[in-house]
XYZ file of C-alpha atoms in Angstrom:
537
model
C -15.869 36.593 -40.830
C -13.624 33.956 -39.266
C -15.236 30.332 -38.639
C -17.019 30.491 -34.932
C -14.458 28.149 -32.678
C -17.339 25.461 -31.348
C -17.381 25.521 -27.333
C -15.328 23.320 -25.645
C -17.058 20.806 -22.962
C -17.051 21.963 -19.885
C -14.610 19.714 -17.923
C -15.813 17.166 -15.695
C -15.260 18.069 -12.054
C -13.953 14.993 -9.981
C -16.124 13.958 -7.520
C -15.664 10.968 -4.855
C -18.266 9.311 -6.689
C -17.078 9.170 -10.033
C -15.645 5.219 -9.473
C -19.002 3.404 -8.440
C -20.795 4.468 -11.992
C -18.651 1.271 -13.232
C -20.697 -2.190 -12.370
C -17.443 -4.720 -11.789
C -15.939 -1.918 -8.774
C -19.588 -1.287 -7.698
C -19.813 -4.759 -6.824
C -16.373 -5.336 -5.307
C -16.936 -1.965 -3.235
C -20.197 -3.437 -1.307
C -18.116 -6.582 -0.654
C -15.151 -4.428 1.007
C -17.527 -2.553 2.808
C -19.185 -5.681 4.263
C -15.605 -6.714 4.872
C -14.956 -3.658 6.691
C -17.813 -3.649 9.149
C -16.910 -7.035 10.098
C -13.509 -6.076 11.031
C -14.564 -2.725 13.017
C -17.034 -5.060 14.959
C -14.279 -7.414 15.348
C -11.736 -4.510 16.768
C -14.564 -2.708 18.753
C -15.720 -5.738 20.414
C -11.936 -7.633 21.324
C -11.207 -3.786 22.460
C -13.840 -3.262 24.726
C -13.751 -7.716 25.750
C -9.764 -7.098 26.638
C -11.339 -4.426 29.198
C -13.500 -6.976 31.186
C -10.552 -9.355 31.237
C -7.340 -6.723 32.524
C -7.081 -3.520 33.950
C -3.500 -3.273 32.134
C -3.124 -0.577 29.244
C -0.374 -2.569 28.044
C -2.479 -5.464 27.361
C -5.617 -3.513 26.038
C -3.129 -1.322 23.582
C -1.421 -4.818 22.293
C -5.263 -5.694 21.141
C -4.236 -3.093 18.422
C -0.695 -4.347 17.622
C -1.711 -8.107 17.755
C -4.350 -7.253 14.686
C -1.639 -5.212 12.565
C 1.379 -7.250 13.444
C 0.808 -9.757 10.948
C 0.336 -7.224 8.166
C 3.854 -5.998 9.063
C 5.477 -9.892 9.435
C 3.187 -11.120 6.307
C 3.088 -8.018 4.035
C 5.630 -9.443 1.507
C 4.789 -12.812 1.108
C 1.077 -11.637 0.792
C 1.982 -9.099 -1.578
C 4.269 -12.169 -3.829
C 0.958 -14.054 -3.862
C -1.069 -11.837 -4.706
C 1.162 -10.942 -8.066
C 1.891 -14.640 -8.865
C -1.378 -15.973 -8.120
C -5.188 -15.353 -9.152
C -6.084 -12.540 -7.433
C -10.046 -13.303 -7.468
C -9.048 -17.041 -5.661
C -6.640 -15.374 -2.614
C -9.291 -12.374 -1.880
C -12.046 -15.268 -1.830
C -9.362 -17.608 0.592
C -8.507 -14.202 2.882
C -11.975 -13.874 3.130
C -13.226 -17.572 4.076
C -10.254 -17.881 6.821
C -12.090 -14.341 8.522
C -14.756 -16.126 8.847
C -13.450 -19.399 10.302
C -11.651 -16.984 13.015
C -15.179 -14.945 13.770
C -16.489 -18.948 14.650
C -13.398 -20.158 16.629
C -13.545 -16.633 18.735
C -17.660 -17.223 19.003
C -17.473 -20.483 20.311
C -14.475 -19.482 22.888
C -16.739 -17.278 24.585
C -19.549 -19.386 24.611
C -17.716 -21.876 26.584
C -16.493 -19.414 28.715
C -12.972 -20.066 27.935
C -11.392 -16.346 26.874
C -8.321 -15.478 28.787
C -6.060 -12.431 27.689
C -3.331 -14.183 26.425
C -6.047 -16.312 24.413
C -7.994 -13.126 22.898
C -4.425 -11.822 21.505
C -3.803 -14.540 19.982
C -7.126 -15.146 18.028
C -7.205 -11.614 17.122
C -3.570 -12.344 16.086
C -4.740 -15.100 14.058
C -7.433 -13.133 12.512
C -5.111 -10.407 11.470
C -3.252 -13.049 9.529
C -6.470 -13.045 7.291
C -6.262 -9.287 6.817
C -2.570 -8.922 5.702
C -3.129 -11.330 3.162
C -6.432 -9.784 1.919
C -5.241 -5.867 2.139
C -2.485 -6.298 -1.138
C -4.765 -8.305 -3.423
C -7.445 -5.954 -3.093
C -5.342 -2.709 -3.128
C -4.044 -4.474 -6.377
C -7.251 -5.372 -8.229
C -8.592 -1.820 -7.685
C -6.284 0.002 -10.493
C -7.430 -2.712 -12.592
C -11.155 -1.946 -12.237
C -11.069 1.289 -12.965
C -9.662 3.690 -15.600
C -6.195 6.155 -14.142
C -8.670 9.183 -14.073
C -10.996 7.609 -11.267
C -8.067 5.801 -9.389
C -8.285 8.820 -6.830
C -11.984 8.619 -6.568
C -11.961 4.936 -6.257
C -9.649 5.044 -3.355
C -11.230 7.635 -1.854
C -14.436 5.796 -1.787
C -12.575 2.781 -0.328
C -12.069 5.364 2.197
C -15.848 5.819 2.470
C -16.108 2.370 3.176
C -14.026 2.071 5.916
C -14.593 4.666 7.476
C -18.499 4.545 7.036
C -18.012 1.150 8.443
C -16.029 2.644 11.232
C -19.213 4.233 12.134
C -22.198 1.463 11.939
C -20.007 -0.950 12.983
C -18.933 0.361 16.224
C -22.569 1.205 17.101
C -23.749 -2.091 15.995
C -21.025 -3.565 17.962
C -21.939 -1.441 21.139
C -25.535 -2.417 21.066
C -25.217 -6.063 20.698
C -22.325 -6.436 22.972
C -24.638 -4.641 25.018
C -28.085 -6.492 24.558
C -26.413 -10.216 23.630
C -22.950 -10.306 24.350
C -19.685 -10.137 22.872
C -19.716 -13.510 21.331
C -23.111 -12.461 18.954
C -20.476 -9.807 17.508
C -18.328 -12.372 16.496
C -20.623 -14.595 14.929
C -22.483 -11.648 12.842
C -18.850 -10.920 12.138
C -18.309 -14.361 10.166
C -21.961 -14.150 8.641
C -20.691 -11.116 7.224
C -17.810 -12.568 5.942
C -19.378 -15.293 4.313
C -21.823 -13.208 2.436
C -18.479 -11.052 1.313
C -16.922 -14.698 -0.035
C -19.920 -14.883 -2.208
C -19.999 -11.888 -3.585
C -16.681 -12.352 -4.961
C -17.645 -14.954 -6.192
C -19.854 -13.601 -8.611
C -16.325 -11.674 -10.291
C -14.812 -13.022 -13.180
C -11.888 -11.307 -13.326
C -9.254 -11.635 -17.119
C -6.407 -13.662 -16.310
C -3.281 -12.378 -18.605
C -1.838 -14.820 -20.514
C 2.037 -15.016 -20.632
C 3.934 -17.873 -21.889
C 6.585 -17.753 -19.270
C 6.243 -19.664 -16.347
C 4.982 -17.600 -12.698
C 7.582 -15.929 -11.107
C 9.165 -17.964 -7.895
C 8.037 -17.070 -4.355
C 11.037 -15.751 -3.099
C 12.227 -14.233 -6.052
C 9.271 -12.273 -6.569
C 9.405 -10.433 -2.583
C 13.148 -9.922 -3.738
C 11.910 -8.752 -6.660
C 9.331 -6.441 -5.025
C 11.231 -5.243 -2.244
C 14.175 -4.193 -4.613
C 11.786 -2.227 -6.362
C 11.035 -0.127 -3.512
C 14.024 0.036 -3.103
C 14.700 1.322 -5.852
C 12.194 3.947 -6.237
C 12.324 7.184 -4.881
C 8.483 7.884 -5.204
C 7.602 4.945 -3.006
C 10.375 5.526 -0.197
C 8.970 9.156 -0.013
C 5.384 7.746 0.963
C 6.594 5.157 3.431
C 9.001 7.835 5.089
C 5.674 9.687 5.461
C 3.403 7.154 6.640
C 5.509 5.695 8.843
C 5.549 9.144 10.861
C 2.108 9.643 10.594
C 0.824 6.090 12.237
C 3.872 6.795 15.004
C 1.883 9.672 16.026
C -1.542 8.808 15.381
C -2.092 4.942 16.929
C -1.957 6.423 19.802
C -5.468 7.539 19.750
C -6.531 4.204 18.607
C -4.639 1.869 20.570
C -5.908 3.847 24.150
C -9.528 4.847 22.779
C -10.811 2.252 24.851
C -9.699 3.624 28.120
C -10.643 7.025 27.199
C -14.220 6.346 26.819
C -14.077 3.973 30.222
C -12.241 6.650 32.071
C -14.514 9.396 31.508
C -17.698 10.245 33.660
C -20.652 8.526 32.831
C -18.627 6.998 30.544
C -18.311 2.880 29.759
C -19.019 1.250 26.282
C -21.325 3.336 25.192
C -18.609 6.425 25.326
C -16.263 4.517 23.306
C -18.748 3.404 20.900
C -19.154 6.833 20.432
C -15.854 8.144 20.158
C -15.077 5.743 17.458
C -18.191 6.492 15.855
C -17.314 9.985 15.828
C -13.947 9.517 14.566
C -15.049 7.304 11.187
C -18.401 10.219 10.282
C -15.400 12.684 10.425
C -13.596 10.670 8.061
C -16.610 10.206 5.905
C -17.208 13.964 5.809
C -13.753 14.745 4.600
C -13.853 11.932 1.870
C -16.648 14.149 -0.026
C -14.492 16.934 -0.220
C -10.720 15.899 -0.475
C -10.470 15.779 -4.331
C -11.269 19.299 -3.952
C -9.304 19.979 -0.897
C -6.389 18.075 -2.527
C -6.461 20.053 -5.766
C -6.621 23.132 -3.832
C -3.415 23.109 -1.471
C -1.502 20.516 -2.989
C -0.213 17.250 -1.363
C 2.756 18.159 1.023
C 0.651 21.266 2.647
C -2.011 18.841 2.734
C -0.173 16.138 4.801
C 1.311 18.486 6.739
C -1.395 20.599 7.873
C -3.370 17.480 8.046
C -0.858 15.805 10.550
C -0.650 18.827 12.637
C -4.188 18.672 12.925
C -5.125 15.362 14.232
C -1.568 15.484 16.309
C -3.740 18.691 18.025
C -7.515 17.425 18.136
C -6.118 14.064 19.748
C -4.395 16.165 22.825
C -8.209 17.686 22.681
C -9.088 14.386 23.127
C -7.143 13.054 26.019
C -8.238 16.636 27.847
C -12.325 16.158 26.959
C -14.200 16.297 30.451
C -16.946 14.180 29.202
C -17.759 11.841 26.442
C -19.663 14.551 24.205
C -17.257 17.270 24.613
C -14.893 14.560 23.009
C -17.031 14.464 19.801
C -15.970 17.321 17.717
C -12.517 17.083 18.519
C -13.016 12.931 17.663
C -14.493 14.201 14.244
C -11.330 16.195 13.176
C -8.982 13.706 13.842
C -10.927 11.342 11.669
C -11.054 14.118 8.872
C -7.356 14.516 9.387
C -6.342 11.087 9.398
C -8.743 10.374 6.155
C -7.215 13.104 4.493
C -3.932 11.979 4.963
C -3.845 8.349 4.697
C -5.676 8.931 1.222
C -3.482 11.124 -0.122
C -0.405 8.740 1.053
C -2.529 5.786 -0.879
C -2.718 7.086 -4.190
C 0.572 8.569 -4.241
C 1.714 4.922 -3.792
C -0.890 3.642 -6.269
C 0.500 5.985 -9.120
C 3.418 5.318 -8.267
C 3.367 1.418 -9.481
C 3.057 -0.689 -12.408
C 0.472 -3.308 -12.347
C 2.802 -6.517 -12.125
C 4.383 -5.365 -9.079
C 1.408 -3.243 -7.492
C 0.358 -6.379 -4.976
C 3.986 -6.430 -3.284
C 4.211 -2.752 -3.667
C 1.141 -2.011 -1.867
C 1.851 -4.834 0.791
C 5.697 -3.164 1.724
C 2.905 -0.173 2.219
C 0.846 -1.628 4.091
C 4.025 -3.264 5.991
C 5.502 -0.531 6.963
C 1.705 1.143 8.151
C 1.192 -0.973 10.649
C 4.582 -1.813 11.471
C 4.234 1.622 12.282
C 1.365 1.060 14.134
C 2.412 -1.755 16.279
C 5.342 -0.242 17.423
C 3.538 2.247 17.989
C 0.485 1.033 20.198
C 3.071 -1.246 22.118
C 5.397 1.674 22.855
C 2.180 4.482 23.754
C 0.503 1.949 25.853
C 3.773 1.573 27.767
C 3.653 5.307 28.193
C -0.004 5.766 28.930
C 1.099 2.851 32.328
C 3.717 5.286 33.735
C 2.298 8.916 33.184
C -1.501 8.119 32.079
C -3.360 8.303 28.986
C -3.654 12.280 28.777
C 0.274 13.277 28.744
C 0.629 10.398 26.542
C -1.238 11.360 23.805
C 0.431 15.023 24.596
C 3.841 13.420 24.035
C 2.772 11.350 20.870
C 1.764 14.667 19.372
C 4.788 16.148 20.223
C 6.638 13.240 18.882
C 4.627 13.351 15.453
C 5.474 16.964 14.694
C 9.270 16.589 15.763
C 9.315 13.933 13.018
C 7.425 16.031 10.578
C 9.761 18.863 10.913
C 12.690 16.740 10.068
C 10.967 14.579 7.356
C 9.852 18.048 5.655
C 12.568 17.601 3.018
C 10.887 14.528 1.738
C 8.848 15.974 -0.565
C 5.451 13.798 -1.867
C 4.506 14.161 -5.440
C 1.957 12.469 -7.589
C 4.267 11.817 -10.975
C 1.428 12.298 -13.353
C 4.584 11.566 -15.946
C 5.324 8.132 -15.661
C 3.088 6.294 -17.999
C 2.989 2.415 -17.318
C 1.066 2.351 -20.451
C 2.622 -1.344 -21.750
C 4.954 -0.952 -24.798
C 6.009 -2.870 -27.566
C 8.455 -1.228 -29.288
C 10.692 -4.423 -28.219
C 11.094 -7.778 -29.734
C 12.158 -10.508 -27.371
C 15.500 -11.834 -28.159
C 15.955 -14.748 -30.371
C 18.611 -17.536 -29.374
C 20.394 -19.433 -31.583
C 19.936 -22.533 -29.075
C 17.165 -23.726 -27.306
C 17.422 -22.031 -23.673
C 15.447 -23.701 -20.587
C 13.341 -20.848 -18.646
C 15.097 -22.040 -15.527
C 18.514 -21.314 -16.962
C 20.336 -18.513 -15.912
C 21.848 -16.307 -14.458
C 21.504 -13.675 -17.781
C 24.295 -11.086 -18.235
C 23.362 -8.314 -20.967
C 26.014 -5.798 -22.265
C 25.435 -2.997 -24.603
C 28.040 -0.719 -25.985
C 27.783 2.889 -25.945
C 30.124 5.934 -27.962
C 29.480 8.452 -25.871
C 30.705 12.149 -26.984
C 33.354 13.480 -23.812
C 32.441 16.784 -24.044
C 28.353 15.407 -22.861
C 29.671 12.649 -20.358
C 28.104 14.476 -17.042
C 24.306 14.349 -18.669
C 25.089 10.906 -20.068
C 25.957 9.852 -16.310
C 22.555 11.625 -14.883
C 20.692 9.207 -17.550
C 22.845 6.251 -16.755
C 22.051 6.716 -12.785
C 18.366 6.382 -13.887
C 18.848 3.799 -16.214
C 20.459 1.906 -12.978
C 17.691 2.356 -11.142
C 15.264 0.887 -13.865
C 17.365 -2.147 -14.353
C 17.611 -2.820 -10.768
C 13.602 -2.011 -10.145
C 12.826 -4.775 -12.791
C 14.662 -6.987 -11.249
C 18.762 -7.227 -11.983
C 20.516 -8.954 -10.098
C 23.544 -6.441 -10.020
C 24.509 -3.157 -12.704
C 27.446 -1.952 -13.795
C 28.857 0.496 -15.943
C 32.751 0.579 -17.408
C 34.497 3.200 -19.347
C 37.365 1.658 -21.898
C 40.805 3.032 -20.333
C 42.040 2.725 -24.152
C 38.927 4.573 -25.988
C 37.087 7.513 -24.122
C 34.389 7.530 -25.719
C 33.700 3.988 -25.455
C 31.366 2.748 -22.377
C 30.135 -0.715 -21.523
C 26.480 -0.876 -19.632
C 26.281 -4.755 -18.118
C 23.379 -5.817 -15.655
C 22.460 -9.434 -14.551
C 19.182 -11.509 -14.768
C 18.409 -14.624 -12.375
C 17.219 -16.842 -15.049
C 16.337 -16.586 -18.826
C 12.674 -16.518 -17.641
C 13.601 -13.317 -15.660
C 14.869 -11.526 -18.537
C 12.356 -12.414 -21.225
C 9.202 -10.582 -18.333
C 11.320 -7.424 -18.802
C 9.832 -7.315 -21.931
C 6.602 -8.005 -20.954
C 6.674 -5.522 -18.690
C 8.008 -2.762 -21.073
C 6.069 0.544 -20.707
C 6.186 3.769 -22.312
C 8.095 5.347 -19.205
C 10.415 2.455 -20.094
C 10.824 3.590 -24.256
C 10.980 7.467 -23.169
C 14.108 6.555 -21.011
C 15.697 4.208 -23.510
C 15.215 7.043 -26.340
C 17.508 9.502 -23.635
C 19.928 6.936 -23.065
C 20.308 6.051 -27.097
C 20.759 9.914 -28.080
C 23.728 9.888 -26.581
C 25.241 7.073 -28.632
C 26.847 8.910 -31.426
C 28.405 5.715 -33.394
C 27.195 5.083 -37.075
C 24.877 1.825 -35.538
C 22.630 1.233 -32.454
C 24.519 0.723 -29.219
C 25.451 -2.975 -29.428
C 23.511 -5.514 -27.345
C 24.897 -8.993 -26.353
C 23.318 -11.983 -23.955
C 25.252 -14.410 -22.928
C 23.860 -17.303 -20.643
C 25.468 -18.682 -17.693
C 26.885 -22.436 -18.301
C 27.106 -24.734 -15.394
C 30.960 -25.747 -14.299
C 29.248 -28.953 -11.949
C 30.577 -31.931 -12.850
């Protein structure tokens, strides 16, 4: 009889879990859910103080845009830091200037000093803390945990946020209520604080490289060309863009919803809000299921739709309670969504560019939603707050129709798994980092007969070279030999170059191996450097 075939193991199903078995992210996770609370209890409370000071929409739906402009004006430069910098240093400096904020807005409203103007401008101030905090974590998260619990660890960033969207705005409600606005403030910085600490207690691995960092400006040209560059990215900010369009508009007018309503007042928007982060909590538990399910386009899509629906529900509700449910599925919804649209992007980047990746994200989110709090509030002042969140839905699913070519895919594929199938070049003269620019030719015989596939490879291979950071590409075909082609691209400095090999990863190798079976001479293609000399006399 044949050999019994052993059973297999029964495979592991994912769970939202799965992340927090590992110490180092179990640790960070507490501190970015302390983080979080503090900044619901910071929203909640300038929200509901920007009520007692105006009766203007306008100015209560710019409390929203004033804390995400600066992660749209800041983004990049946060992002550059964050990849250039020690990460553990700039999360514990994000987290300290938070704090300093929650005291400055405490002590403004214990003297009795908080004008309108004055609250948008601190809560301006402390979104400048945010922006720069948002990359650096979004980057040190892929580095905590293995690829097969990226999904779960984001989702349970979700968790935190959105659990913290629930005991903060409750907290808030009840000490604004019982103290005062100002008490919010100050637990807000406590909270802070006792974040900063925790942080403390990381020791993250520095890598060790011995080129010198990357310049500030060349690395946000560097990361934006990227981007750029990438069709996987553009995808997920075409798609998040439209969804924070249409959804901000619940957020940014919450507060007059719940003051509007009868019987209503704080306690009705505590309670909306509330509402909308347990939904959001709810749907985290089963989205790895959900997503594997339906897939990720049918999942944005029906998720969109959904929340576009629940929040004309919302704006409708004759009472506070009759506002829950529908307040619950738009949290789901937007969970679901926003989740999905963050690990796309995540899987989607290499680690030395993740920070400034994630911050052009995180850019064009609430770029997104500043535009779009600033415009709805507008709206809500000339037709109310009811049509306008009926025309914001209608808005949302206009775009979605004619984004629905933009398909979102998670490219399991690409494999930033480093590589060193490369030696770095060796000059026959010293070279100075700083020197540059760096042109690089190599030589290709290409067969006629296969010059259309060659092409498809070489439009890649442009796109790769230009991602890492080339300055300018270029490819020439010999007018006196046709099967002779000449691939140049351009490097700032000698620096510059040498990190591409650095930053060599298998997706890297697998595309040079397509490019190289086209060469049909008797030797490799040919590869020459050549470094720019100076004609300043």
């Amino acid at each position: 009889m044949p050999d019994a075939v052993p059973a297999q193991p029964a495979a592991r199903t994912a769970s939202t879990w799965d992340a927090l078995r590992l110490p180092i992210f179990r640790m960070l996770w507490l501190a970015w859910f302390a983080s979080n609370l503090a900044m619901w209890m910071n929203d909640v409370a300038a929200a509901w103080l920007m009520t007692t000071l105006t009766t203007s929409p306008v100015l209560v739906a710019l409390v929203q845009s004033a804390s995400t402009l600066p992660v749209f004006l800041l983004g990049l430069p946060s992002g550059a830091l964050a990849d250039i910098l020690n990460r553990r240093l700039l999360l514990l400096a994000t987290q300290f200037w938070v704090a300093t904020m929650a005291v400055v807005l405490c002590v403004v409203l214990f003297a009795d000093l908080m004008t309108a103007p004055l609250l948008l401008v601190l809560t301006f101030a402390n979104g400048i803390g945010l922006a720069m905090r948002w990359p650096v974590y979004s980057a040190i998260v892929p580095q905590l945990v293995p690829r097969e619990d990226l999904q779960s660890a984001i989702a349970l960033n979700g968790v935190a946020m959105n659990s913290s969207r629930v005991i903060g705005p409750v907290g808030a409600g009840l000490i604004i209520a019982s103290a005062g606005s100002q008490y919010v403030f100050l637990l807000n910085a406590c909270l802070a604080v006792v974040a900063g600490f925790v942080i403390m207690r990381w020791r993250s691995e520095q890598k060790v490289s011995v080129l010198p960092g990357e310049r500030f400006i060349g690395a946000m040209r560097v990361g934006f060309q990227y981007v750029a560059q990438s069709n996987a990215i553009r995808s997920v900010l075409l798609r998040v863009a439209v969804f924070f369009l249409q959804s901000t508009a619940l957020l940014a007018l919450l507060p007059l919803v719940g003051k509007h309503m009868p019987t209503g007042g704080a306690w009705a928007y505590t309670l909306l809000l509330a509402s909308l982060g347990l939904g959001a909590v709810l749907a985290a538990m089963w989205l790895p299921r959900l997503r594997a399910a339906i897939g990720l386009d049918r999942l944005l899509r029906n998720g969109s739709i959904v929340q576009a629906l629940a929040m004309v529900c919302v704006g409708f509700a004759p009472n506070p309670w009759a506002a829950v449910p529908p307040m619950m599925i738009a949290g789901a919804s937007w969970l679901s969504v926003v989740n999905t649209l963050t690990v796309s992007a995540q899987l989607a980047l290499p680690d030395w560019v993740r920070a400034r990746g994630m911050s052009i994200y995180m850019m064009t989110m609430m770029g997104a939603a500043s535009v779009s709090a600033a415009l709805w509030g507008q709206v809500a002042a000339q037709v109310g707050v009811r049509w306008t969140f009926v025309g914001a839905a209608v808005t949302g699913l206009l775009l979605l129709v004619l984004t629905r070519r933009h398909m979102l895919t998670h490219d399991e594929a690409v494999d930033f798994t480093p590589s060193s199938i490369l030696a770095e070049p060796v000059a026959a003269f010293p070279i100075e980092h700083a020197k540059g620019p760096v042109m690089v030719t190599i030589e290709y015989r290409v067969d006629p007969a296969r010059v259309n596939d060659f092409m498809e490879v070489m439009f890649e291979t442009r796109r790769d070279r230009l991602r890492k950071g080339a300055l300018s590409w270029g490819l020439f075909h010999d007018i006196s030999d046709p099967t002779r082609y000449l691939e140049y691209y351009l490097d700032e400095s000698w620096a510059d170059h040498l990190r591409r090999f650095e930053r060599f990863t298998a997706a890297d190798a697998e595309l040079r191996e397509r490019r190289q079976a086209f060469h049909v001479g008797e030797a490799a293609p040919k590869v020459v450097r050549y470094i720019a000399e100076s004609m300043t006399r």
